[in-house]
CSV table of C-alpha atoms and ligand atoms in Angstrom, one decimal:
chain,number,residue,atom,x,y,z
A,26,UNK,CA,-52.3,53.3,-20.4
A,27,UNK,CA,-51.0,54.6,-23.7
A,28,UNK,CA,-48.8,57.6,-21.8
A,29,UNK,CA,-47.7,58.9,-18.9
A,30,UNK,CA,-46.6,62.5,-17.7
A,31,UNK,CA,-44.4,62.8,-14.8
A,32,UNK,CA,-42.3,66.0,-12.9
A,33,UNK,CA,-39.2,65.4,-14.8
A,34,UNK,CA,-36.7,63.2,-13.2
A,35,UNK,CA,-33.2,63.6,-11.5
A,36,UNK,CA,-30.3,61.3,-11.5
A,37,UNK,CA,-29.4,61.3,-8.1
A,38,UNK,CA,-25.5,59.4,-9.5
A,39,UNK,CA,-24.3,59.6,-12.9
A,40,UNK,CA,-20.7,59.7,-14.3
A,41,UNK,CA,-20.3,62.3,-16.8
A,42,UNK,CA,-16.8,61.8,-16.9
A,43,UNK,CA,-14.6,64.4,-18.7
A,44,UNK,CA,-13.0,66.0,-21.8
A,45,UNK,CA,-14.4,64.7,-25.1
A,46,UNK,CA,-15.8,61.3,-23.6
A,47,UNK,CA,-17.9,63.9,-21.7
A,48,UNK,CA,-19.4,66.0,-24.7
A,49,UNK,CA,-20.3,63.3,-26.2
A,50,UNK,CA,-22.6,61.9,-24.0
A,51,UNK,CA,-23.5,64.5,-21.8
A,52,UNK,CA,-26.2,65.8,-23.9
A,53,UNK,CA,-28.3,63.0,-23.2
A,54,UNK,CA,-28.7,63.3,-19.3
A,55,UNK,CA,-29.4,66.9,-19.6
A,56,UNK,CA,-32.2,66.3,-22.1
A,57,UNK,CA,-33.9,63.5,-19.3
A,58,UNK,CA,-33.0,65.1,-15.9
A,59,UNK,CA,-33.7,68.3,-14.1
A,60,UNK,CA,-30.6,67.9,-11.6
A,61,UNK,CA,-27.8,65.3,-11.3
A,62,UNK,CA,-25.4,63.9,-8.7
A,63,UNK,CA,-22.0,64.1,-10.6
A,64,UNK,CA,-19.6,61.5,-9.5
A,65,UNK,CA,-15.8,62.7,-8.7
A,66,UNK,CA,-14.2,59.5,-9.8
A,67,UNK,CA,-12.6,61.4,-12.2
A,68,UNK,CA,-8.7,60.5,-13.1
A,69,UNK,CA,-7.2,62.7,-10.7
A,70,UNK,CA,-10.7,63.1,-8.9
A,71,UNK,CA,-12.7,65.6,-7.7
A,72,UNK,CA,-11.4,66.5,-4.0
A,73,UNK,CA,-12.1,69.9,-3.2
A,74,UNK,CA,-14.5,72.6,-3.9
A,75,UNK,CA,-11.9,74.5,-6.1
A,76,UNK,CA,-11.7,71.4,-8.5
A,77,UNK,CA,-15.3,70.8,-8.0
A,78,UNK,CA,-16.3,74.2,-9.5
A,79,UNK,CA,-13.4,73.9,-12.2
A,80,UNK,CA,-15.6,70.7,-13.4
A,81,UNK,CA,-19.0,72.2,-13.0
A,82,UNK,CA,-18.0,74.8,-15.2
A,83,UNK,CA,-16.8,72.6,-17.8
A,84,UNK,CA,-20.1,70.5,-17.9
A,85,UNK,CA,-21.6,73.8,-18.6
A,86,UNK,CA,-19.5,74.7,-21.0
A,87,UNK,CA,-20.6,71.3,-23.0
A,88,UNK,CA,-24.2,72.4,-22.9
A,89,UNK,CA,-26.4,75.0,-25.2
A,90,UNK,CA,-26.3,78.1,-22.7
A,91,UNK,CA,-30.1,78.1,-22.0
A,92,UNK,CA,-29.9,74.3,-20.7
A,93,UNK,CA,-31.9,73.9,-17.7
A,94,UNK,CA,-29.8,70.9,-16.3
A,95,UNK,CA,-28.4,71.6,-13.1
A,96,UNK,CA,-25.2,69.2,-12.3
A,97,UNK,CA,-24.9,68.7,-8.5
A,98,UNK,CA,-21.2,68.2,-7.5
A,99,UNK,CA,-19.8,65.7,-5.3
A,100,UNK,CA,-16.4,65.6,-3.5
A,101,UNK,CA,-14.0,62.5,-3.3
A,102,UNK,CA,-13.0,61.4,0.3
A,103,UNK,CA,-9.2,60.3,0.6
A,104,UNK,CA,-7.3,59.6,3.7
A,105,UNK,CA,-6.5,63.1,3.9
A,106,UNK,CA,-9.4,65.6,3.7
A,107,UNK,CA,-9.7,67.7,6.1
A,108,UNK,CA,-12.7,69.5,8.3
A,109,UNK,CA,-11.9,72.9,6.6
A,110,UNK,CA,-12.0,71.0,3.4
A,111,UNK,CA,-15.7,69.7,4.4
A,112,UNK,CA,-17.0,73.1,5.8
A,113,UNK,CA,-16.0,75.1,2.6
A,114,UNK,CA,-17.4,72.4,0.3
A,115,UNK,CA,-20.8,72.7,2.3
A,116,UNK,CA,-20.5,76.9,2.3
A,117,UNK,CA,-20.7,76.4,-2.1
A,118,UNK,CA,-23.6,76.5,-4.2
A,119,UNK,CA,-22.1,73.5,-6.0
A,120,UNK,CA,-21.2,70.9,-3.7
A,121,UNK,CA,-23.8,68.9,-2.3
A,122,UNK,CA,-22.1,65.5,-1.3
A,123,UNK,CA,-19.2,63.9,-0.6
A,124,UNK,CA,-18.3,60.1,-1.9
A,125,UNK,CA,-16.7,57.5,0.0
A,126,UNK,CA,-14.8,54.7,-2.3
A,127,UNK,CA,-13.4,52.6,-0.5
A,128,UNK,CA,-9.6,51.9,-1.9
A,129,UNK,CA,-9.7,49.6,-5.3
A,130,UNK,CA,-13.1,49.0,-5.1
A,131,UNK,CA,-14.0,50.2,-8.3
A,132,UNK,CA,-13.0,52.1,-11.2
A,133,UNK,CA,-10.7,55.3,-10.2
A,134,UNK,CA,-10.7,54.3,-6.8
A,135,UNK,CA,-7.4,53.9,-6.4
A,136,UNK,CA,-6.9,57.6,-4.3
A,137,UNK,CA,-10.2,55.8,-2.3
A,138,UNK,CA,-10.1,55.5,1.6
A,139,UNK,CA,-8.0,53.2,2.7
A,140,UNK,CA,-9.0,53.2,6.3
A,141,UNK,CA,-12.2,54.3,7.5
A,142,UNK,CA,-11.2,56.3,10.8
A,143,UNK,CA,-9.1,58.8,9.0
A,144,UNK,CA,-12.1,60.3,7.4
A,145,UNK,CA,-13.7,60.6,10.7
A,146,UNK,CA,-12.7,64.4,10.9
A,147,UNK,CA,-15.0,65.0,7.4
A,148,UNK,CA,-17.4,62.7,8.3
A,149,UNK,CA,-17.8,64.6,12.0
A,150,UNK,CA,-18.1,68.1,9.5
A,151,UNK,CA,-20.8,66.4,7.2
A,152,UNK,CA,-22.6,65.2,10.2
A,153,UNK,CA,-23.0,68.7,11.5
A,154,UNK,CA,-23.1,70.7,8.0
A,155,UNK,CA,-25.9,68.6,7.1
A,156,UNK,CA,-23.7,67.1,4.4
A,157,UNK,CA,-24.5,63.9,2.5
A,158,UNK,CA,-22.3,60.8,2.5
A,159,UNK,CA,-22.7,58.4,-1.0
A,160,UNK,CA,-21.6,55.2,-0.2
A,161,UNK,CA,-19.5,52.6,-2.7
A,162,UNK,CA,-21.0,50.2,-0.2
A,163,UNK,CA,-18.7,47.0,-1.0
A,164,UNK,CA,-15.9,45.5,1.1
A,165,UNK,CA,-12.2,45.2,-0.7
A,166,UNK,CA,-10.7,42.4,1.1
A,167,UNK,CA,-9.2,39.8,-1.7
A,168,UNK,CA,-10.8,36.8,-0.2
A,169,UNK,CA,-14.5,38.3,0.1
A,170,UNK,CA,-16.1,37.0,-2.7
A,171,UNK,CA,-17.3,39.5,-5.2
A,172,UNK,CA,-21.0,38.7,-4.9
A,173,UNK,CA,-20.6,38.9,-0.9
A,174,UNK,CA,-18.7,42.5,-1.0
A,175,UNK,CA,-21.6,44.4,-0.8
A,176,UNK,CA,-23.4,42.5,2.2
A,177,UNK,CA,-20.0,42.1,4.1
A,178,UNK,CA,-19.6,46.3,3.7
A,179,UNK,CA,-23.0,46.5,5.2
A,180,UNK,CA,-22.2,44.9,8.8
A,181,UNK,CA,-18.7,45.4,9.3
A,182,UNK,CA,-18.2,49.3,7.6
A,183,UNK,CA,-21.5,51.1,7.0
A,184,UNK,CA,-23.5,49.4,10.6
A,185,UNK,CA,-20.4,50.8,12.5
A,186,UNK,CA,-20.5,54.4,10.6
A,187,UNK,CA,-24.2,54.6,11.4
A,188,UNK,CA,-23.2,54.0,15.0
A,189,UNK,CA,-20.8,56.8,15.2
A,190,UNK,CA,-22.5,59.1,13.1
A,191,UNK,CA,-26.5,58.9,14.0
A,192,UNK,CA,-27.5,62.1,12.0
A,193,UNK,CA,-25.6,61.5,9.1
A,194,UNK,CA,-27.4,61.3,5.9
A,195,UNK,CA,-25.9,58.5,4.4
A,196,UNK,CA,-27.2,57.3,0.8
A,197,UNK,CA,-26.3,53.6,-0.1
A,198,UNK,CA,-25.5,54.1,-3.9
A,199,UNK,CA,-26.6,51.7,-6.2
A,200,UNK,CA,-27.5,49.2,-4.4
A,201,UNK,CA,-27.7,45.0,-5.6
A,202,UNK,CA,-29.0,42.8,-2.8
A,203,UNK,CA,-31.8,41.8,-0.3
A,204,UNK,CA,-29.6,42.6,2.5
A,205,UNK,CA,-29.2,46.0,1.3
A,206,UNK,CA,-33.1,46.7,0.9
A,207,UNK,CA,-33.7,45.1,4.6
A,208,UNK,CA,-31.2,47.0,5.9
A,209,UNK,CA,-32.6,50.3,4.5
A,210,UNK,CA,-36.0,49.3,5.2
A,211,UNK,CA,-35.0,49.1,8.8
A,212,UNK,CA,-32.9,51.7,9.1
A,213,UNK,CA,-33.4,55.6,10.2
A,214,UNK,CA,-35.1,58.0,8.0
A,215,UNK,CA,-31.4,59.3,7.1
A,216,UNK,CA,-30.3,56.3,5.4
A,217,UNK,CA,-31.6,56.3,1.9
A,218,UNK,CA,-30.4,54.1,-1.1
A,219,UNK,CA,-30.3,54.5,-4.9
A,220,UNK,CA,-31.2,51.6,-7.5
A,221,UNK,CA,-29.7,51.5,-11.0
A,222,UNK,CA,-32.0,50.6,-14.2
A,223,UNK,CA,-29.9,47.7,-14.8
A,224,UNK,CA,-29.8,46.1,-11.4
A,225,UNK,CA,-34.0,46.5,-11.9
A,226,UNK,CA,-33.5,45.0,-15.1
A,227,UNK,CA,-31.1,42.4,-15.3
A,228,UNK,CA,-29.2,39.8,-13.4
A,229,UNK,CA,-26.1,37.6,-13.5
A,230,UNK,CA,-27.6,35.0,-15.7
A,231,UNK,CA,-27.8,38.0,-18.5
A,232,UNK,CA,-23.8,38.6,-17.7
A,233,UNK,CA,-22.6,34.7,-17.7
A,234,UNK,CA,-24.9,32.6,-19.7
A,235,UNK,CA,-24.0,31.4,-23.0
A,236,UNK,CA,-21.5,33.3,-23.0
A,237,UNK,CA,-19.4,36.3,-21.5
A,238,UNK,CA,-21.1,39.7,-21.8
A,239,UNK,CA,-19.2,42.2,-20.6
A,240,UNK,CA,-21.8,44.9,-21.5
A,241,UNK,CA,-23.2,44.0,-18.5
A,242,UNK,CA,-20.5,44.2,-16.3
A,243,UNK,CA,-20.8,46.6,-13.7
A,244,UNK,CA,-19.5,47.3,-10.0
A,245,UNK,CA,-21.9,45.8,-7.9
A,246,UNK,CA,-21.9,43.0,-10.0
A,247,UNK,CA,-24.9,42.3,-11.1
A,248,UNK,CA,-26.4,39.6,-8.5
A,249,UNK,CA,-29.3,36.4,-9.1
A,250,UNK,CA,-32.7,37.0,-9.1
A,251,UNK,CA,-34.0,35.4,-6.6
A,252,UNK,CA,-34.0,37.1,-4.0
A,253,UNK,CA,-31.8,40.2,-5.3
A,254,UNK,CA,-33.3,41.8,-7.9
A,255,UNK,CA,-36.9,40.4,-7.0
A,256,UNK,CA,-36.5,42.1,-3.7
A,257,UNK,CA,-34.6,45.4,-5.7
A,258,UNK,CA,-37.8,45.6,-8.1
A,259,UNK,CA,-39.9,45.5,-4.9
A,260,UNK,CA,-38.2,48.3,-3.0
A,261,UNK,CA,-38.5,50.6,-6.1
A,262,UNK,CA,-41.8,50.3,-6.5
A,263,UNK,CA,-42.8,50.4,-3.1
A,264,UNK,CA,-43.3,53.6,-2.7
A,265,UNK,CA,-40.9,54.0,0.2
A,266,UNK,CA,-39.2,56.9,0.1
A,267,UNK,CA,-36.2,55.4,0.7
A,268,UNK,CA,-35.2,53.7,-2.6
A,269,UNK,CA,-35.0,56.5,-5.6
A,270,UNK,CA,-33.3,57.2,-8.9
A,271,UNK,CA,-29.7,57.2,-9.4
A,272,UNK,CA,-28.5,55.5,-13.0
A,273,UNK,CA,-25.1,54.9,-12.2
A,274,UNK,CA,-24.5,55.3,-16.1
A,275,UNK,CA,-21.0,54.7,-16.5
A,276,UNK,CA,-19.7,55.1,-20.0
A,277,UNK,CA,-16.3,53.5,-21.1
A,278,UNK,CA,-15.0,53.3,-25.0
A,279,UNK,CA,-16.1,50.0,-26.1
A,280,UNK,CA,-12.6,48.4,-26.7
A,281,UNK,CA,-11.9,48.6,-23.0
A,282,UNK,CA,-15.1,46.9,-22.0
A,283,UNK,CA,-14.4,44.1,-24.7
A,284,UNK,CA,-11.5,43.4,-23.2
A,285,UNK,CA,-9.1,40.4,-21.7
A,286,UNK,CA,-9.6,42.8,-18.3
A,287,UNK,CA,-12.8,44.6,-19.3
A,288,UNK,CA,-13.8,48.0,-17.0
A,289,UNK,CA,-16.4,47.6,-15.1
A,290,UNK,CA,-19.8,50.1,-15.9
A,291,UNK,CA,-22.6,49.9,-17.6
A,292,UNK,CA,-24.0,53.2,-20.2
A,293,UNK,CA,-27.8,53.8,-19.6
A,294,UNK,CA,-27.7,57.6,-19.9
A,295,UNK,CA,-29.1,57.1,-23.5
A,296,UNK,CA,-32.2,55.9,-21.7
A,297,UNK,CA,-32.8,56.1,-18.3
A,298,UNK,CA,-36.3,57.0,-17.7
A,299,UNK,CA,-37.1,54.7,-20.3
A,300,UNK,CA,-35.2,51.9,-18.6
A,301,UNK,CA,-36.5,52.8,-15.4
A,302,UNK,CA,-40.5,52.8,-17.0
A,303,UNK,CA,-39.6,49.3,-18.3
A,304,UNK,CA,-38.9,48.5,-14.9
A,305,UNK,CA,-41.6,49.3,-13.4
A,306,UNK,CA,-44.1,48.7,-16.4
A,307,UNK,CA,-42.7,44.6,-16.0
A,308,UNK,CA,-44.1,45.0,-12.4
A,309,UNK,CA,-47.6,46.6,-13.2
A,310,UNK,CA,-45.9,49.1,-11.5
A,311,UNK,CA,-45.5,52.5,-13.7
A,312,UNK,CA,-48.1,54.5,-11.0
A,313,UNK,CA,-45.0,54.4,-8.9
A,314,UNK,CA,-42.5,55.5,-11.4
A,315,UNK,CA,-42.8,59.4,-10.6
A,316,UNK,CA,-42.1,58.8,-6.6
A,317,UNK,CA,-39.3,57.0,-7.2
A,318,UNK,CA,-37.7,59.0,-10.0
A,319,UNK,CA,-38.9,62.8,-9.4
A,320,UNK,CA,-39.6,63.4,-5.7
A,321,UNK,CA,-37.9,60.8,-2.9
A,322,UNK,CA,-34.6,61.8,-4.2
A,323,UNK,CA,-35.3,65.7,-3.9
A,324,UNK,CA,-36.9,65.4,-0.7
A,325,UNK,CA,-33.8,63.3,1.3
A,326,UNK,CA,-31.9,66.1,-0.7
A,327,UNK,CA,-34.1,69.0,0.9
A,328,UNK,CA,-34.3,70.3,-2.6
A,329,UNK,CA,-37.4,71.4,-4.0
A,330,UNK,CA,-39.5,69.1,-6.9
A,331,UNK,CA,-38.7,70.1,-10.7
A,332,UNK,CA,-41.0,72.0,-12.0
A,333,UNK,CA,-40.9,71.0,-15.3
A,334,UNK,CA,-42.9,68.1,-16.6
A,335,UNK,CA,-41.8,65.2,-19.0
A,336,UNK,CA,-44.2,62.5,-21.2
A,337,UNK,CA,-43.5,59.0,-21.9
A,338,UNK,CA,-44.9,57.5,-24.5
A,339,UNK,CA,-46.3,53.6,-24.5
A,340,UNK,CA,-44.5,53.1,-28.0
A,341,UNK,CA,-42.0,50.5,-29.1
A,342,UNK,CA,-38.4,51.1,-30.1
A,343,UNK,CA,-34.7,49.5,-30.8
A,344,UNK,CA,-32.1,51.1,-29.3
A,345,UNK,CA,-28.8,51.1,-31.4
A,346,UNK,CA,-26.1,49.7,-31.5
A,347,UNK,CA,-23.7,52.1,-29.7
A,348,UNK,CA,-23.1,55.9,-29.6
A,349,UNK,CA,-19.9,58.0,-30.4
A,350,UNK,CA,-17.4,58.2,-27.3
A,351,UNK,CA,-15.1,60.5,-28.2
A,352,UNK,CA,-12.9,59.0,-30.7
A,353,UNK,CA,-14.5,55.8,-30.5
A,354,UNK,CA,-17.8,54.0,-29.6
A,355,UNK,CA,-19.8,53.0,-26.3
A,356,UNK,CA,-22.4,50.0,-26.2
A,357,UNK,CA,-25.9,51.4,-24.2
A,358,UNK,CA,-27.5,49.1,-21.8
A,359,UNK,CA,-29.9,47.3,-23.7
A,360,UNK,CA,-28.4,47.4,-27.1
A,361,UNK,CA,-30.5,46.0,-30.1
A,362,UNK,CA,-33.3,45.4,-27.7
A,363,UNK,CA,-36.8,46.7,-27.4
A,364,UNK,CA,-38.3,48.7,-24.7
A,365,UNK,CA,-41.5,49.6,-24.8
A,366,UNK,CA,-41.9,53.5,-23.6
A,367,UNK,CA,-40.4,56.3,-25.1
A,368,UNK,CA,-39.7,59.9,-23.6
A,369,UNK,CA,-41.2,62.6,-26.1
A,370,UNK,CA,-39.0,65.6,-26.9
B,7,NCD,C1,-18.2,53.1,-12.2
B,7,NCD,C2,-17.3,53.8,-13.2
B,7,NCD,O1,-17.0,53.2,-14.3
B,7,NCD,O2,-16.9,54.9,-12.9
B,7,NCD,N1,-18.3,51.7,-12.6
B,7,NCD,C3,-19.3,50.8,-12.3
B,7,NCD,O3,-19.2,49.6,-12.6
B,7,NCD,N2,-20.4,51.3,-11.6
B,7,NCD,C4,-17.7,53.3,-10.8
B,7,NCD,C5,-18.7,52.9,-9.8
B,7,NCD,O4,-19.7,53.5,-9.6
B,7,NCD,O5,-18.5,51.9,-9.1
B,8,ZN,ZN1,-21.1,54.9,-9.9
C-alpha cells in the first residue's frame, strides 16, 4: 500500500495550553484533526463554563477565521464544583466533558480532587446530563510506586466510581498498561479509553537506557513492553471500539524538560496521525487506523463522523529537531527520527 485516505481524525485529548506557547503550536492540531478534546489543566484551570468559553474563544482567535477545527472544551473538577456548575456546563455548545485529576498527580494538578466523594454532587449531574468523565487514572499515594499508580487507581478509585455511577460515561485517558486494557475490555459499553502515539510507540527502555531521556517523559510513565505496550498496540488495533485516539500532546519549553526536575509530557502534535500510522503500520495493522482515529471516538461522543477526508502518504521523512515555543523551543516526540507515512496538505 503506497497511501491511504481516511475521514480525518479527532484528538479526543490534547493540551493546547495558552498565550503565546499556544499560537505557536496550535496550528498544527487544527491542520490534522476535525475536533479536539481541550484539556483544562491550564495555570489557573478551566472550571466553569464562563472560563471555558473565555478559552474557546481565544483558540479561535489563534486560527485563520475559515479554520474548520472545532476545539471541544472540558471542565476541571475541584473539591468544590457544584451541581449548578455541572448542569450549566452541559446546557453550552462548548463544554463536552469534565476532567478528574486527582490532586498532584500530574502537571497543574495541584487545584485536582483531593477526595473523591466531594465531587459526588457533579459526578451525580454528569451521570444524568449525559456528561462525560476523562479520567487521570493514577493513584497519588507517595509509597505507590510510580509504574503501579495507574493499576492501583483502577481497583481502589475508578472500580468504586463505576459502582456508584453505572451510566456514567467514563473515558480512561491515556491509558499505559495491561490491566487498563482488561479492565476496559470487560467493562460496560460506557467505559471507553484513549491511547497516546507514544505509549504505542515507545516504552521505558527508550526513557532509561543508556542514558536519561527526558523527551520521553510523560505522566503515565511510559511502562515495559511486555505485556504493556504489546497488549496497548493490541487494543488499538483491535478494532474495539473501545480504545480510540487521544494524543495527549503536551508541549513544555525545552529548558524545563531538560531539567534537574524535568516536567513531565511529551509533544506529538507535530505528528499525530503520522505517529499513530507508524503504530499501526509496525503491526500490519494500518486497515485499522481509521476506526481507531476517526469514528470510535465520535460515536462514544454521540457526535457525528467528520466529513472531511485526509491522505497519508507511504513516504519517508525526518522530523526536526524542535519547533518554536513561544520564546523558546519544544523537542517533538520522535526527534531526528524517521517515520515512514506522511499526511498530504
Ligand atoms: C500533561 C501536561 O503536561 O499537561 N503531562 C503529561 O505527562 N501527560 C498532563 C497530563 O495529561 O498528565
Ligand atoms: Zn494529558
Amino acid at each position: 500500500m503506497t497511501a491511504v485516505t481516511l475521514t480525518k481524525p479527532d484528538d479526543w485529548h490534547l493540551h493546547l495550553r495558552d498565550g503565546d506557547a499556544m499560537k505557536s503550536i496550535v496550528g498544527m492540531s487544527a491542520a490534522q484533526m476535525g475536533r479536539a478534546i481541550i484539556m483544562p489543566n491550564l495555570s489557573p484551570p478551566v472550571k466553569n463554563s464562563v472560563q471555558a468559553k473565555a478559552y474557546r474563544e481565544e483558540i479561535m482567535r489563534a486560527l485563520p477565521k475559515a479554520t474548520s477545527f472545532n476545539p471541544l472544551m472540558v471542565l476541571y473538577l475541584t473539591d468544590r464544583t457544584t451541581k449548578a456548575e455541572i448542569v450549566e456546563a452541559s446546557n453550552t455548545q462548548e463544554v463536552y466533558a469534565a476532567k478528574l485529576y486527582p490532586a498532584g498527580a500530574t502537571t497543574n494538578s495541584e487545584n485536582g480532587v483531593t477526595n473523591l466523594n466531594s465531587i459526588y454532587p457533579a459526578l451525580e449531574s454528569m451521570e444524568k446530563e449525559g456528561m462525560p468523565l476523562l479520567v487521570h487514572g493514577e493513584a497519588t499515594d507517595s509509597n505507590i510506586d510510580i509504574f503501579d499508580r495507574e493499576a492501583v487507581f483502577i481497583d481502589t478509585t475508578l472500580s468504586k466510581v463505576i459502582k456508584d455511577f453505572p451510566e456514567l460515561k467514563i473515558v480512561l485517558e491515556h491509558i499505559t498498561t495491561k490491566d487498563a486494557v482488561d479492565f476496559i475490555v470487560e467493562s460496560e459499553k460506557n467505559i471507553a479509553a484513549t491511547i497516546t502515539p507514544h505509549h504505542l510507540l515507545a516504552n521505558r527502555n527508550h526513557m532509561l537506557v543508556g542514558g536519561v531521556k527526558p523527551h520521553y517523559y510523560c505522566l503515565p510513565i511510559l511502562k515495559r513492553q511486555y505485556p504493556h505496550q504489546d497488549s496497548l498496540i493490541t487494543a488499538a488495533t483491535s478494532g474495539n471500539p473501545k480504545f480510540f485516539l487521544g494524543t495527549d500532546s503536551a508541549p513544555h519549553d525545552q529548558h524545563q524538560k531538560e531539567s534537574a526536575c524535568g516536567c513531565a509530557g511529551i509533544f506529538s502534535a507535530h505528528a499525530a496521525i503520522e505517529l499513530y500510522a507508524e503504530a499501526f503500520d509496525r503491526n500490519n495493522s494500518i486497515e485499522k487506523l481509521e476506526g481507531f482515529s476517526s469514528i470510535f471516538g465520535p460515536d462514544f461522543y454521540d457526535l457525528p463522523h467528520n466529513t472531511e477526508k485526509i491522505t497519508l502518504e507511504k513516504t519517508t521523512w525526518k522530523v526536526q529537531d524542535s519547533y518554536e515555543f513561544a520564546n523558546t523551543t519544544v523537542v517533538p516526540f520522535f526527534a531526528g527520527l524517521n517515520l515512514s507515512w506522511r499526511l498530504l496538505t
